[in-house]
Coordinates of C-alpha atoms in Angstrom, one line a residue:
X481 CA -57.5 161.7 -67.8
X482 CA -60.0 164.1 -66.1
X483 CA -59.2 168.1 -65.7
X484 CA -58.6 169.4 -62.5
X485 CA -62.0 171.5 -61.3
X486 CA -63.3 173.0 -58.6
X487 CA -66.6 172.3 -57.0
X488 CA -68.3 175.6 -55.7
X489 CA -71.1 174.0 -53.9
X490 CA -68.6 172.3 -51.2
X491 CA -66.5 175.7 -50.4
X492 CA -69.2 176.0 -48.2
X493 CA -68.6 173.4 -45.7
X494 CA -65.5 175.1 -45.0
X495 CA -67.6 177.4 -43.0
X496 CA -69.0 175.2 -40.8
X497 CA -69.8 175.9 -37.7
X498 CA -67.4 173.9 -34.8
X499 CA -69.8 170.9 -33.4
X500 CA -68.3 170.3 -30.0
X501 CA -69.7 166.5 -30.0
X502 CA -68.2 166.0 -33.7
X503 CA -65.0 167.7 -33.2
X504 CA -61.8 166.5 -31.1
X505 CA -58.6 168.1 -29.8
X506 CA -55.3 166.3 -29.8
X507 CA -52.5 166.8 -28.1
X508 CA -48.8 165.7 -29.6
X509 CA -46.1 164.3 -27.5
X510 CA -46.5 166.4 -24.7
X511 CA -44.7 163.9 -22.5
X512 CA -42.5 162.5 -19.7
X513 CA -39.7 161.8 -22.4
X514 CA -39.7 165.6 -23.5
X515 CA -41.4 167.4 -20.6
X516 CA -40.0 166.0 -18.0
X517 CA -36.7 168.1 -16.9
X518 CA -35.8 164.1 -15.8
X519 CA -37.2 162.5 -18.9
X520 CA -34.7 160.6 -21.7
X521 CA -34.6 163.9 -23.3
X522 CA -35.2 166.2 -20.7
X523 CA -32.3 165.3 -18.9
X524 CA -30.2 166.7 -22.0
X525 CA -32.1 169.8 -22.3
X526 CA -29.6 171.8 -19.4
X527 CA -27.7 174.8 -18.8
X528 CA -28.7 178.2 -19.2
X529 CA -29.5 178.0 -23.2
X530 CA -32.5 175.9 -22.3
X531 CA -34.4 178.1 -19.6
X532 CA -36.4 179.5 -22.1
X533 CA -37.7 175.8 -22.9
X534 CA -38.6 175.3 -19.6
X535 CA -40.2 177.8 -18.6
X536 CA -42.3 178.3 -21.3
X537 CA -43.5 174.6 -21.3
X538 CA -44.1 174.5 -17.1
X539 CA -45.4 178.0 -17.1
X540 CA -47.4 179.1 -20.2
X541 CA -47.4 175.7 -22.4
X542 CA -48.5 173.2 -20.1
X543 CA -51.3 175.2 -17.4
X544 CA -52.9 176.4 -20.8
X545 CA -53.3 173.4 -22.3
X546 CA -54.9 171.8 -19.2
X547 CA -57.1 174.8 -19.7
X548 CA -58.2 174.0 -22.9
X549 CA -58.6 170.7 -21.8
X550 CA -60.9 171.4 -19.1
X551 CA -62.9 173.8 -21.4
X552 CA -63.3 170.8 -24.3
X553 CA -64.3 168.2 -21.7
X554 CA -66.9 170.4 -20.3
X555 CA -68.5 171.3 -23.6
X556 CA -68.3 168.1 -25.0
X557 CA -65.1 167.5 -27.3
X558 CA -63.1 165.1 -27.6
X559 CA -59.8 164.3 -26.1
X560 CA -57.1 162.6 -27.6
X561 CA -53.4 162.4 -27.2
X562 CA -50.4 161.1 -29.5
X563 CA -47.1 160.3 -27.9
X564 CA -43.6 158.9 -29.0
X565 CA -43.6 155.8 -27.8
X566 CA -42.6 152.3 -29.8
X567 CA -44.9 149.5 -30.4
X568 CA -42.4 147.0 -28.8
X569 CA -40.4 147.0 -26.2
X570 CA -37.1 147.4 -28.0
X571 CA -37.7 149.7 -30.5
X572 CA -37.4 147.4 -33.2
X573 CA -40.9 149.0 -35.3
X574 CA -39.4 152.9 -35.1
X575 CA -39.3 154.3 -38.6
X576 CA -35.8 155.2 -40.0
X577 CA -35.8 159.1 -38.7
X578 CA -35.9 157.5 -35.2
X579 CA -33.4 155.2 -35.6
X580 CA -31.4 157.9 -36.9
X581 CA -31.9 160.4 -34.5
X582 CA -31.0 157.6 -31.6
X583 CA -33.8 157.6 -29.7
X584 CA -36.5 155.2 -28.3
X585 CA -39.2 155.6 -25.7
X586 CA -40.3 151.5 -25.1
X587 CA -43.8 150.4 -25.2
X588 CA -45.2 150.9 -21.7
X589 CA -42.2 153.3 -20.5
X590 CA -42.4 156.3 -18.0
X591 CA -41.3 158.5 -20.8
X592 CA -43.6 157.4 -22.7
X593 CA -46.8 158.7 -20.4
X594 CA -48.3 162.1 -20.9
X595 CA -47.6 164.9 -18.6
X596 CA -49.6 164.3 -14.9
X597 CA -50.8 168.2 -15.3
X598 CA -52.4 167.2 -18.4
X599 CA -53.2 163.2 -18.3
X600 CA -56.1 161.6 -19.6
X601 CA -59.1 160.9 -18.2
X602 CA -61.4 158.2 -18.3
X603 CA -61.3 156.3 -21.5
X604 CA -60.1 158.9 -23.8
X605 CA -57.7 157.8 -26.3
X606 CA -53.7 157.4 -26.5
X607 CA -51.9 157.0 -29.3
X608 CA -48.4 156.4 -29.5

């Protein structure tokens, strides 16, 4: 069995400088289903205890990330995007915590679309 060990000579590369062409920024599930006051969840997300929610994500979250956005594009980086959304149409391929937790966005859904103020553009890449 070898012995754990540390190799000095790649520490280094852990100072790297950022590349923009060889780097990418994704964003996670910022989406209709949960950033949408009428998305699935969205629509559950009421009352005054969720204010805060809301206007941290259409006021501060949201308009900074399309900043960041338009800053990557224009230097070069990547764009990519991860959403919850199921692979089929009823659910039937969401992992256990889903299934648990009760909730499915279906493949090709509203909910399942990223933000308008933040949408892709062109060919960049959607994951759900």
């Amino acid at each position: 069995m070898q012995e754990p060990f540390f190799d000095e000579t790649v520490s280094v590369l852990r100072q790297a400088p950022l590349v923009p062409e060889e780097s990418c920024i994704i964003v996670i599930d910022m989406q209709n289903f949960n950033g949408d006051r009428n998305g699935a969840e969205g629509k559950e997300l009421t009352g005054p205890e969720n204010d805060y929610y809301w206007e941290n994500l259409e006021n501060r979250a949201t308009p900074n990330i399309a900043k960041l956005l338009k800053s990557a594009r224009a230097k070069g980086i990547e764009v990519m995007y991860t959403c919850v959304e199921a692979l089929t149409a009823d659910g039937r391929d969401r992992g256990i915590d889903y299934k648990l937790s009760g909730f499915c966005v279906p493949k090709g859904s509203w909910d399942g679309e990223v933000l308008p103020a933040i949408a892709p553009e062109g060919d960049e890449i959607v994951l759900p």
